[in-house]
Tab-separated table of C-alpha atoms in Angstrom:
chain	number	residue	atom	x	y	z
A	1	MET	CA	0.032	0.001	0.031
A	2	PRO	CA	1.430	3.320	-1.049
A	3	PHE	CA	2.456	5.693	1.872
A	4	ALA	CA	0.369	8.547	0.487
A	5	VAL	CA	-2.720	6.460	1.156
A	6	TYR	CA	-1.909	6.393	4.857
A	7	VAL	CA	-1.260	9.953	4.692
A	8	LEU	CA	-4.914	10.695	3.505
A	9	GLY	CA	-6.097	8.470	6.398
A	10	LEU	CA	-4.096	10.740	8.681
A	11	ALA	CA	-6.023	13.926	7.409
A	12	VAL	CA	-9.170	12.213	7.531
A	13	PHE	CA	-8.447	11.447	11.196
A	14	ALA	CA	-8.221	15.274	11.997
A	15	GLN	CA	-11.499	15.887	10.021
A	16	GLY	CA	-13.212	12.932	11.426
A	17	THR	CA	-12.511	14.160	15.163
A	18	SER	CA	-14.098	17.470	14.302
A	19	GLU	CA	-17.268	15.640	12.762
A	20	PHE	CA	-17.712	13.460	15.600
A	21	MET	CA	-16.372	15.238	18.602
A	22	LEU	CA	-19.626	17.295	19.408
A	23	SER	CA	-21.147	13.960	20.589
A	24	GLY	CA	-19.102	14.531	23.902
A	25	LEU	CA	-19.513	18.425	23.831
A	26	VAL	CA	-23.130	19.028	23.139
A	27	SER	CA	-24.088	19.886	26.742
A	28	ALA	CA	-21.224	22.103	27.264
A	29	ILE	CA	-21.788	24.064	24.167
A	30	ALA	CA	-25.387	24.422	25.047
A	31	ALA	CA	-24.573	25.820	28.276
A	32	ASP	CA	-21.939	28.177	27.309
A	33	LEU	CA	-23.731	29.667	24.236
A	34	ASP	CA	-27.082	29.551	26.162
A	35	VAL	CA	-29.001	27.599	23.748
A	36	SER	CA	-30.986	24.154	23.796
A	37	LEU	CA	-29.496	20.828	23.482
A	38	SER	CA	-31.374	20.219	20.240
A	39	ALA	CA	-29.897	23.549	18.936
A	40	ALA	CA	-26.477	22.370	20.025
A	41	GLY	CA	-27.117	19.021	18.176
A	42	LEU	CA	-27.877	20.942	15.031
A	43	LEU	CA	-24.240	21.878	14.757
A	44	THR	CA	-23.621	18.278	13.747
A	45	SER	CA	-26.520	18.656	11.216
A	46	ALA	CA	-25.002	21.978	9.782
A	47	PHE	CA	-21.645	20.039	9.520
A	48	ALA	CA	-23.442	17.163	7.716
A	49	ALA	CA	-25.475	19.610	5.362
A	50	GLY	CA	-22.273	21.238	4.272
A	51	MET	CA	-20.907	17.942	3.424
A	52	VAL	CA	-23.823	17.001	1.516
A	53	LEU	CA	-23.838	20.191	-0.657
A	54	GLY	CA	-20.104	20.566	-0.677
A	55	ALA	CA	-19.116	17.021	-1.850
A	56	PRO	CA	-20.483	17.330	-5.516
A	57	LEU	CA	-19.867	21.100	-5.746
A	58	MET	CA	-16.279	20.955	-4.562
A	59	ALA	CA	-15.431	17.809	-6.683
A	60	LEU	CA	-16.799	19.606	-9.668
A	61	PHE	CA	-14.915	22.709	-8.677
A	62	SER	CA	-11.507	20.930	-8.321
A	63	ARG	CA	-12.053	17.995	-10.786
A	64	THR	CA	-9.322	19.272	-13.179
A	65	TRP	CA	-6.836	20.358	-10.566
A	66	PRO	CA	-3.732	18.446	-9.562
A	67	ARG	CA	-5.153	16.297	-6.626
A	68	ARG	CA	-2.408	17.520	-4.421
A	69	ARG	CA	-3.209	21.129	-4.778
A	70	ALA	CA	-7.018	20.187	-4.302
A	71	LEU	CA	-6.091	18.364	-1.169
A	72	LEU	CA	-3.869	21.218	0.144
A	73	LEU	CA	-6.537	23.898	-0.409
A	74	PHE	CA	-9.415	21.992	1.286
A	75	LEU	CA	-7.373	21.138	4.434
A	76	ALA	CA	-5.949	24.813	4.773
A	77	VAL	CA	-9.496	26.126	4.716
A	78	PHE	CA	-10.616	23.442	7.099
A	79	ILE	CA	-8.004	24.695	9.520
A	80	ALA	CA	-8.865	28.346	9.203
A	81	VAL	CA	-12.607	27.750	10.153
A	82	HIS	CA	-11.752	25.792	13.325
A	83	ILE	CA	-9.579	28.753	14.490
A	84	VAL	CA	-12.583	31.038	13.886
A	85	GLY	CA	-14.841	28.343	15.704
A	86	ALA	CA	-12.695	28.198	18.642
A	87	LEU	CA	-12.531	32.129	18.996
A	88	THR	CA	-16.305	32.923	18.238
A	89	PRO	CA	-18.602	34.068	21.292
A	90	GLY	CA	-21.780	33.401	19.306
A	91	TYR	CA	-23.848	30.446	18.230
A	92	GLY	CA	-24.590	31.847	14.856
A	93	VAL	CA	-20.993	32.250	13.650
A	94	LEU	CA	-20.104	28.712	15.034
A	95	LEU	CA	-22.948	27.343	13.145
A	96	ALA	CA	-21.537	29.108	9.992
A	97	ALA	CA	-18.005	27.941	10.707
A	98	ARG	CA	-19.369	24.492	11.000
A	99	PHE	CA	-20.921	24.773	7.612
A	100	VAL	CA	-18.087	26.192	5.773
A	101	GLY	CA	-15.646	23.635	7.453
A	102	ALA	CA	-17.755	20.933	6.209
A	103	LEU	CA	-17.656	22.348	2.629
A	104	ALA	CA	-13.786	21.922	2.831
A	105	ASN	CA	-14.055	18.601	4.542
A	106	ALA	CA	-16.425	17.087	1.600
A	107	GLY	CA	-14.093	18.581	-1.073
A	108	PHE	CA	-11.063	16.503	0.766
A	109	TRP	CA	-13.096	13.452	0.989
A	110	ALA	CA	-14.295	13.236	-2.570
A	111	VAL	CA	-10.798	13.854	-3.834
A	112	ALA	CA	-9.140	11.690	-1.336
A	113	LEU	CA	-11.348	8.611	-1.907
A	114	ALA	CA	-10.623	8.954	-5.666
A	115	ALA	CA	-6.835	9.528	-5.184
A	116	ALA	CA	-6.661	6.507	-2.734
A	117	VAL	CA	-8.185	4.006	-5.226
A	118	SER	CA	-6.196	5.337	-8.224
A	119	MET	CA	-2.798	4.670	-6.418
A	120	VAL	CA	-3.692	0.962	-5.974
A	121	PRO	CA	-4.368	-2.161	-8.050
A	122	ASP	CA	-8.072	-3.185	-8.582
A	123	GLY	CA	-7.585	-5.956	-5.935
A	124	LEU	CA	-6.678	-3.558	-3.100
A	125	ARG	CA	-9.299	-0.820	-3.660
A	126	GLY	CA	-11.272	-2.119	-0.699
A	127	ARG	CA	-8.329	-2.091	1.556
A	128	ALA	CA	-7.317	1.421	0.229
A	129	THR	CA	-10.925	2.711	0.929
A	130	ALA	CA	-10.745	1.190	4.407
A	131	VAL	CA	-7.355	3.012	5.153
A	132	VAL	CA	-9.134	6.289	4.382
A	133	VAL	CA	-12.156	5.360	6.284
A	134	GLY	CA	-9.980	4.221	8.982
A	135	GLY	CA	-9.009	7.681	9.782
A	136	VAL	CA	-12.544	8.266	11.015
A	137	THR	CA	-12.491	5.199	13.119
A	138	ILE	CA	-9.164	6.125	14.668
A	139	ALA	CA	-10.690	9.612	15.398
A	140	CYS	CA	-13.459	7.786	17.217
A	141	VAL	CA	-11.064	5.844	19.337
A	142	VAL	CA	-8.640	8.532	20.081
A	143	GLY	CA	-9.745	11.920	18.894
A	144	VAL	CA	-13.278	12.141	19.768
A	145	PRO	CA	-12.614	10.841	23.430
A	146	ALA	CA	-9.693	13.346	23.654
A	147	GLY	CA	-11.785	16.094	22.687
A	148	ALA	CA	-14.126	15.097	25.414
A	149	VAL	CA	-11.555	15.148	27.904
A	150	LEU	CA	-10.234	18.560	26.752
A	151	GLY	CA	-13.824	19.929	26.792
A	152	GLU	CA	-14.354	18.782	30.360
A	153	ARG	CA	-11.116	20.288	31.650
A	154	TRP	CA	-10.651	23.448	29.461
A	155	GLY	CA	-13.895	23.941	27.768
A	156	TRP	CA	-15.150	22.950	24.506
A	157	ARG	CA	-13.073	25.499	22.594
A	158	ALA	CA	-9.941	23.709	23.684
A	159	ALA	CA	-11.239	20.664	21.306
A	160	PHE	CA	-11.465	23.201	18.275
A	161	TRP	CA	-7.897	24.267	18.821
A	162	ALA	CA	-6.821	20.685	19.089
A	163	VAL	CA	-8.181	19.909	15.654
A	164	ALA	CA	-6.607	22.813	14.137
A	165	VAL	CA	-3.260	22.022	15.560
A	166	VAL	CA	-3.527	17.989	14.646
A	167	SER	CA	-4.261	18.991	11.007
A	168	LEU	CA	-0.976	20.863	10.488
A	169	PRO	CA	1.344	17.643	10.309
A	170	ALA	CA	-1.247	16.325	7.679
A	171	LEU	CA	-0.881	19.399	5.635
A	172	TRP	CA	2.883	18.985	5.610
A	173	ALA	CA	2.599	15.227	4.723
A	174	ILE	CA	0.246	15.678	1.866
A	175	THR	CA	2.867	18.053	0.284
A	176	ARG	CA	5.630	15.425	0.616
A	177	SER	CA	3.649	12.181	-0.326
A	178	VAL	CA	0.582	12.660	-2.337
A	179	PRO	CA	1.164	12.657	-6.151
A	180	GLY	CA	0.466	15.949	-7.882
A	181	GLY	CA	-0.982	14.550	-11.198
A	182	VAL	CA	-4.200	15.613	-12.443
A	183	PRO	CA	-7.102	13.132	-12.320
A	184	GLY	CA	-7.286	10.301	-15.044
A	185	GLY	CA	-5.363	7.233	-15.059
A	186	ARG	CA	-3.471	5.713	-12.154
A	187	ASP	CA	-1.202	7.759	-9.731
A	188	ARG	CA	1.998	6.606	-8.162
A	189	GLY	CA	2.735	7.993	-4.556
A	190	ARG	CA	6.210	8.857	-3.641
A	191	GLY	CA	6.413	6.116	-1.281
A	192	GLY	CA	5.551	3.409	-3.748
A	193	GLY	CA	3.893	2.899	-6.976
A	194	THR	CA	1.349	0.692	-8.729
A	195	ALA	CA	3.110	0.119	-11.937
A	196	PRO	CA	6.346	1.142	-13.590
A	197	ALA	CA	6.435	4.433	-15.135
A	198	ALA	CA	6.140	4.584	-18.977
A	199	GLY	CA	9.333	6.379	-19.123
A	200	ALA	CA	11.193	3.689	-17.287
A	201	ARG	CA	9.701	1.048	-19.500
A	202	GLY	CA	10.816	3.185	-22.551
A	203	ALA	CA	14.371	3.596	-21.097
A	204	GLY	CA	14.720	0.057	-20.585
A	205	SER	CA	13.470	-0.826	-24.193
A	206	ALA	CA	16.164	1.801	-25.552
A	207	ALA	CA	18.867	0.157	-23.396
A	208	ARG	CA	17.930	-3.257	-25.036
A	209	THR	CA	18.071	-1.703	-28.552
A	210	ARG	CA	21.528	-0.195	-27.749
A	211	GLY	CA	22.796	-3.568	-26.398
A	212	THR	CA	21.537	-5.455	-29.480
A	213	ALA	CA	23.182	-2.853	-31.824
A	214	SER	CA	26.597	-2.963	-30.017
A	215	ALA	CA	26.719	-6.759	-30.274
A	216	GLY	CA	26.214	-6.576	-34.110
A	217	GLN	CA	28.147	-3.512	-34.719
A	218	VAL	CA	30.574	-3.544	-37.833
A	219	PRO	CA	33.993	-2.573	-36.864
A	220	GLY	CA	34.984	0.871	-37.983
A	221	ARG	CA	31.376	2.125	-38.720
A	222	ALA	CA	29.547	4.700	-36.672
A	223	GLN	CA	26.306	3.472	-35.410
A	224	ALA	CA	23.358	5.783	-35.410
A	225	PRO	CA	21.924	6.603	-31.966
A	226	ALA	CA	18.911	4.565	-30.934
A	227	PRO	CA	15.554	6.666	-31.352
A	228	ALA	CA	14.251	8.164	-28.085
A	229	PRO	CA	11.065	6.481	-26.748
A	230	ALA	CA	7.842	8.401	-27.883
A	231	PRO	CA	6.598	10.490	-25.058
A	232	THR	CA	3.272	9.109	-23.437
A	233	SER	CA	0.551	11.512	-22.643
A	234	ALA	CA	-1.802	11.336	-19.598
A	235	PRO	CA	-5.240	10.229	-20.569
A	236	ALA	CA	-7.621	13.030	-20.907
A	237	PRO	CA	-10.070	13.506	-17.927
A	238	THR	CA	-13.564	12.414	-18.289
A	239	SER	CA	-15.893	15.368	-18.919
A	240	VAL	CA	-18.426	16.252	-16.539
A	241	ARG	CA	-21.270	15.436	-18.739
A	242	ASP	CA	-19.925	11.982	-19.188
A	243	GLU	CA	-19.064	11.147	-15.608
A	244	LEU	CA	-22.816	12.387	-14.759
A	245	ARG	CA	-24.197	10.260	-17.609
A	246	LEU	CA	-22.207	7.195	-16.240
A	247	LEU	CA	-23.461	7.832	-12.749
A	248	LEU	CA	-26.971	8.170	-13.577
A	249	THR	CA	-27.103	5.058	-15.833
A	250	ALA	CA	-25.199	2.981	-13.396
A	251	PRO	CA	-27.284	-0.048	-12.310
A	252	HIS	CA	-28.492	-0.019	-8.505
A	253	LEU	CA	-26.303	3.061	-7.911
A	254	ARG	CA	-29.060	5.294	-6.568
A	255	SER	CA	-30.478	2.578	-4.429
A	256	THR	CA	-26.996	2.042	-2.854
A	257	LEU	CA	-26.844	5.871	-2.078
A	258	LEU	CA	-30.167	5.900	-0.476
A	259	THR	CA	-29.169	2.725	1.607
A	260	MET	CA	-26.121	4.415	2.716
A	261	ALA	CA	-28.058	7.701	3.741
A	262	LEU	CA	-30.103	5.559	5.819
A	263	VAL	CA	-27.445	3.592	7.416
A	264	GLN	CA	-25.536	6.773	8.301
A	265	GLY	CA	-28.629	8.679	9.487
A	266	ALA	CA	-29.249	5.665	11.994
A	267	THR	CA	-25.591	5.902	13.304
A	268	PHE	CA	-25.485	9.633	13.670
A	269	CYS	CA	-28.940	9.889	15.409
A	270	ALA	CA	-28.035	7.901	18.284
A	271	PHE	CA	-24.242	8.753	18.237
A	272	SER	CA	-25.019	12.486	18.493
A	273	TYR	CA	-27.094	12.218	21.640
A	274	LEU	CA	-24.923	9.323	23.231
A	275	GLU	CA	-23.732	11.653	25.916
A	276	PRO	CA	-27.023	12.722	27.486
A	277	LEU	CA	-28.238	9.141	27.057
A	278	LEU	CA	-25.381	7.822	29.190
A	279	THR	CA	-25.551	10.544	31.981
A	280	ARG	CA	-29.258	11.152	32.074
A	281	THR	CA	-30.771	7.547	31.319
A	282	THR	CA	-28.032	5.037	31.944
A	283	GLY	CA	-26.871	7.122	35.185
A	284	LEU	CA	-23.058	7.279	34.286
A	285	THR	CA	-21.172	10.270	35.347
A	286	THR	CA	-19.479	12.468	32.798
A	287	THR	CA	-16.028	10.802	33.425
A	288	TRP	CA	-17.288	7.708	31.676
A	289	VAL	CA	-18.262	9.490	28.449
A	290	PRO	CA	-14.711	9.549	26.958
A	291	LEU	CA	-14.362	5.878	27.647
A	292	ALA	CA	-17.963	5.094	25.913
A	293	LEU	CA	-16.796	7.112	22.839
A	294	ALA	CA	-13.522	5.253	22.844
A	295	LEU	CA	-15.389	1.853	22.867
A	296	PHE	CA	-17.553	3.009	20.058
A	297	GLY	CA	-14.451	4.137	18.234
A	298	ALA	CA	-12.568	0.721	18.889
A	299	GLY	CA	-15.514	-1.208	17.286
A	300	ALA	CA	-15.830	1.140	14.417
A	301	PHE	CA	-11.978	0.719	13.734
A	302	LEU	CA	-12.466	-3.269	13.835
A	303	GLY	CA	-15.506	-3.004	11.443
A	304	VAL	CA	-13.675	-0.947	8.748
A	305	GLY	CA	-10.965	-3.585	9.017
A	306	ALA	CA	-13.161	-6.276	8.590
A	307	ALA	CA	-14.952	-4.649	5.748
A	308	GLY	CA	-11.572	-4.052	3.944
A	309	ARG	CA	-10.659	-7.845	4.316
A	310	TYR	CA	-13.870	-9.567	3.744
A	311	ALA	CA	-16.507	-7.326	2.241
A	312	GLU	CA	-15.071	-7.836	-1.335
A	313	ARG	CA	-15.582	-11.745	-1.182
A	314	ARG	CA	-19.320	-11.623	-0.402
A	315	PRO	CA	-20.294	-7.817	-0.403
A	316	THR	CA	-24.110	-8.444	-0.683
A	317	ALA	CA	-24.282	-10.776	2.262
A	318	PHE	CA	-21.797	-8.600	4.329
A	319	ILE	CA	-23.862	-5.543	3.833
A	320	ALA	CA	-27.305	-7.438	4.441
A	321	TYR	CA	-26.234	-9.025	7.651
A	322	GLY	CA	-24.693	-6.004	8.901
A	323	MET	CA	-27.840	-3.938	8.331
A	324	ALA	CA	-29.986	-6.707	9.841
A	325	ALA	CA	-27.612	-6.656	13.002
A	326	LEU	CA	-27.901	-2.850	13.369
A	327	ALA	CA	-31.569	-2.883	13.316
A	328	ILE	CA	-31.497	-5.317	16.257
A	329	GLY	CA	-28.672	-3.615	17.996
A	330	TRP	CA	-30.209	-0.028	18.274
A	331	SER	CA	-33.409	-1.661	19.317
A	332	THR	CA	-31.438	-3.522	22.021
A	333	LEU	CA	-29.856	-0.450	23.080
A	334	ALA	CA	-33.105	1.476	23.367
A	335	LEU	CA	-34.448	-1.211	25.644
A	336	THR	CA	-31.350	-1.731	28.012
A	337	ALA	CA	-30.147	1.819	27.930
A	338	GLY	CA	-31.024	1.976	31.741
A	339	ARG	CA	-28.479	-0.769	32.461
A	340	PRO	CA	-24.921	0.317	32.440
A	341	LEU	CA	-23.073	-2.928	31.676
A	342	ALA	CA	-25.560	-3.644	28.757
A	343	ALA	CA	-25.115	-0.053	27.417
A	344	LEU	CA	-21.376	-0.229	27.436
A	345	ALA	CA	-21.203	-3.656	26.034
A	346	LEU	CA	-23.494	-2.703	23.135
A	347	ILE	CA	-21.670	0.473	21.954
A	348	PRO	CA	-18.556	-1.004	20.586
A	349	LEU	CA	-20.564	-3.806	18.896
A	350	LEU	CA	-22.772	-1.121	17.331
A	351	GLY	CA	-19.690	0.919	16.437
A	352	MET	CA	-18.215	-2.202	14.611
A	353	LEU	CA	-21.527	-2.914	12.809
A	354	ALA	CA	-22.009	0.720	11.555
A	355	PHE	CA	-18.711	1.345	10.216
A	356	GLY	CA	-18.278	-2.053	8.718
A	357	THR	CA	-21.457	-1.677	6.713
A	358	GLY	CA	-20.745	1.964	5.882
A	359	THR	CA	-17.437	1.125	4.292
A	360	ALA	CA	-18.819	-1.904	2.408
A	361	LEU	CA	-21.384	0.346	0.992
A	362	ILE	CA	-18.764	3.045	-0.064
A	363	THR	CA	-16.800	0.398	-1.811
A	364	ARG	CA	-19.912	-0.803	-3.655
A	365	VAL	CA	-20.517	2.780	-4.855
A	366	LEU	CA	-16.964	3.268	-6.071
A	367	GLY	CA	-17.265	-0.073	-7.777
A	368	LEU	CA	-20.536	0.736	-9.370
A	369	ALA	CA	-19.374	4.130	-10.801
A	370	GLY	CA	-16.465	2.652	-12.971
A	371	ARG	CA	-14.656	5.562	-14.576
A	372	SER	CA	-16.521	8.350	-12.651
A	373	SER	CA	-14.569	7.846	-9.554
A	374	THR	CA	-14.235	11.478	-8.421
A	375	LEU	CA	-17.924	12.355	-8.805
A	376	ALA	CA	-18.772	8.762	-7.262
A	377	GLY	CA	-16.829	9.678	-4.166
A	378	ALA	CA	-18.556	13.132	-4.042
A	379	PHE	CA	-22.041	11.430	-4.272
A	380	GLY	CA	-20.894	8.693	-1.705
A	381	THR	CA	-19.786	11.482	0.668
A	382	SER	CA	-23.046	13.345	0.114
A	383	ALA	CA	-25.066	10.230	0.745
A	384	PHE	CA	-23.102	9.553	3.963
A	385	ASN	CA	-23.566	13.152	5.265
A	386	LEU	CA	-27.180	13.366	4.079
A	387	GLY	CA	-27.827	10.788	6.823
A	388	ALA	CA	-25.439	12.563	9.300
A	389	ALA	CA	-27.614	15.683	8.638
A	390	VAL	CA	-31.017	14.073	8.726
A	391	GLY	CA	-30.141	11.699	11.686
A	392	PRO	CA	-29.511	14.325	14.368
A	393	TRP	CA	-32.330	16.534	13.366
A	394	ALA	CA	-34.789	13.641	13.447
A	395	GLY	CA	-33.299	12.593	16.952
A	396	GLY	CA	-33.704	16.136	18.123
A	397	LEU	CA	-37.298	16.384	16.941
A	398	ALA	CA	-38.117	13.183	18.842
A	399	LEU	CA	-36.265	14.708	22.072
A	400	GLU	CA	-38.493	17.747	21.553
A	401	ALA	CA	-41.672	15.707	21.258
A	402	GLY	CA	-41.025	14.520	24.777
A	403	GLY	CA	-39.777	10.981	23.827
A	404	GLY	CA	-37.116	10.996	26.536
A	405	TYR	CA	-33.471	10.366	25.861
A	406	ARG	CA	-33.892	6.901	24.349
A	407	ALA	CA	-36.198	8.377	21.595
A	408	PRO	CA	-33.084	9.153	19.335
A	409	VAL	CA	-32.169	5.388	19.513
A	410	TRP	CA	-35.669	4.270	18.533
A	411	VAL	CA	-35.435	6.600	15.496
A	412	SER	CA	-32.065	4.861	14.623
A	413	ALA	CA	-33.937	1.436	14.650
A	414	ALA	CA	-36.569	2.932	12.500
A	415	LEU	CA	-34.035	4.148	9.934
A	416	MET	CA	-32.419	0.738	9.894
A	417	ALA	CA	-35.693	-0.836	9.113
A	418	LEU	CA	-36.020	1.472	6.090
A	419	ALA	CA	-32.529	0.591	4.949
A	420	LEU	CA	-33.291	-2.946	4.831
A	421	LEU	CA	-36.409	-2.333	2.774
A	422	THR	CA	-34.378	-0.546	0.406
A	423	GLU	CA	-31.677	-3.152	0.293
A	424	GLY	CA	-34.334	-5.671	-0.249
A	425	ALA	CA	-36.010	-3.938	-2.999
A	426	ARG	CA	-32.454	-3.446	-4.882
A	427	ARG	CA	-31.951	-7.076	-4.561
A	428	LEU	CA	-35.404	-7.678	-6.049
A	429	ARG	CA	-34.986	-5.494	-8.981
A	430	ARG	CA	-31.469	-7.090	-9.665
A	431	VAL	CA	-33.072	-10.519	-9.809
A	432	ARG	CA	-35.753	-9.351	-12.067
A	433	SER	CA	-33.203	-7.790	-14.619
A	434	ARG	CA	-31.153	-10.928	-14.576
A	435	GLU	CA	-34.336	-13.014	-15.455
A	436	ARG	CA	-35.329	-10.635	-18.081
A	437	ALA	CA	-31.740	-10.773	-19.478
A	438	SER	CA	-31.738	-14.671	-19.479
A	439	GLY	CA	-35.126	-14.719	-21.026
A	440	SER	CA	-34.038	-12.447	-23.958
A	441	THR	CA	-30.863	-14.428	-24.489
A	442	ALA	CA	-32.897	-17.786	-24.619
A	443	GLY	CA	-35.452	-16.133	-26.923
């Protein structure tokens, strides 16, 4: 695996910390800015909404740029808005900063996913995707609990400063390791490549030509120099119209994006309100919250690793079983949230199932899209974060309706039931299309 793929995972770690860390800071932000708990939860929805809109827009905006330049610009903007967020005294500015930071994060994600799969052979696409998404899971294991600790000791603003500081090494590492080529064809990272360069092959061919000529050289007669190898040009990038046409006509892509949005909506709905659930329903003190977040992140890390290794062998079964287990798991957490041991045992299991299933769905999207990898990564990011926007919003509505702190978890279970229905409909359409194809062939 090229080193540059791991560098992308490092940058995603910092961004994932920002996206998820509010789950441990929502009460502190609400108290400091004098807003309701559901309003503080909307900061997560604002970030996700920026990701939904920003992923395709930023991908189109930067699609002809060298990938290194695009990644550096998006990450620099991300750092700047976190500094603004740490300094602002008002809720409105913080809400706007979250939205703008999400636009930058969305552009980074779209370019990073396409860049990662372009640097590896086809057989390693799933692992490359898992490495990039793994940055989010490591953020859940380390970054999000650390943000909760910082927020408890020095205030929630310290967590925003920490995200900005952690992003700086990623900025430098991208400059040193990510290829600077334009989209189109495969890239080669500075730390390792996927194939020999065309120039190296040409040089080797020229050397063999010179060696053959020397062996058969007539004494006393000068030999003409071997012709230089013909220069090879990078393939022209696919046009926006062609990429959109490929995406819109790709079989089962839209249903997969809808399923991904529902799965992530379920995840973010419960995760965004995990801190009040644990402290006000389960009865744990605030010192347990970082541990619970770390448990969720550890499970997510294992889930992404499992998806990278096993999802490509039987992707349909992996996704279907994962979604069914999530529907059961969220329901069980809602029923047993008042029991500390049961809640703490379920949290890492649900993290593993949520991120394992989500990673497998992202890999499916990139595979269905074919040559439209950049826009596919953007659409996948939008679907991921559409769920991240709708989930906390729906959970907040359930809270405001008086459903109690278990209500967001029940909403998560309902969203997973809808995801199972969309996946089942997709599989039914696939079976029918195969039957029509076989019938037409037989006729």
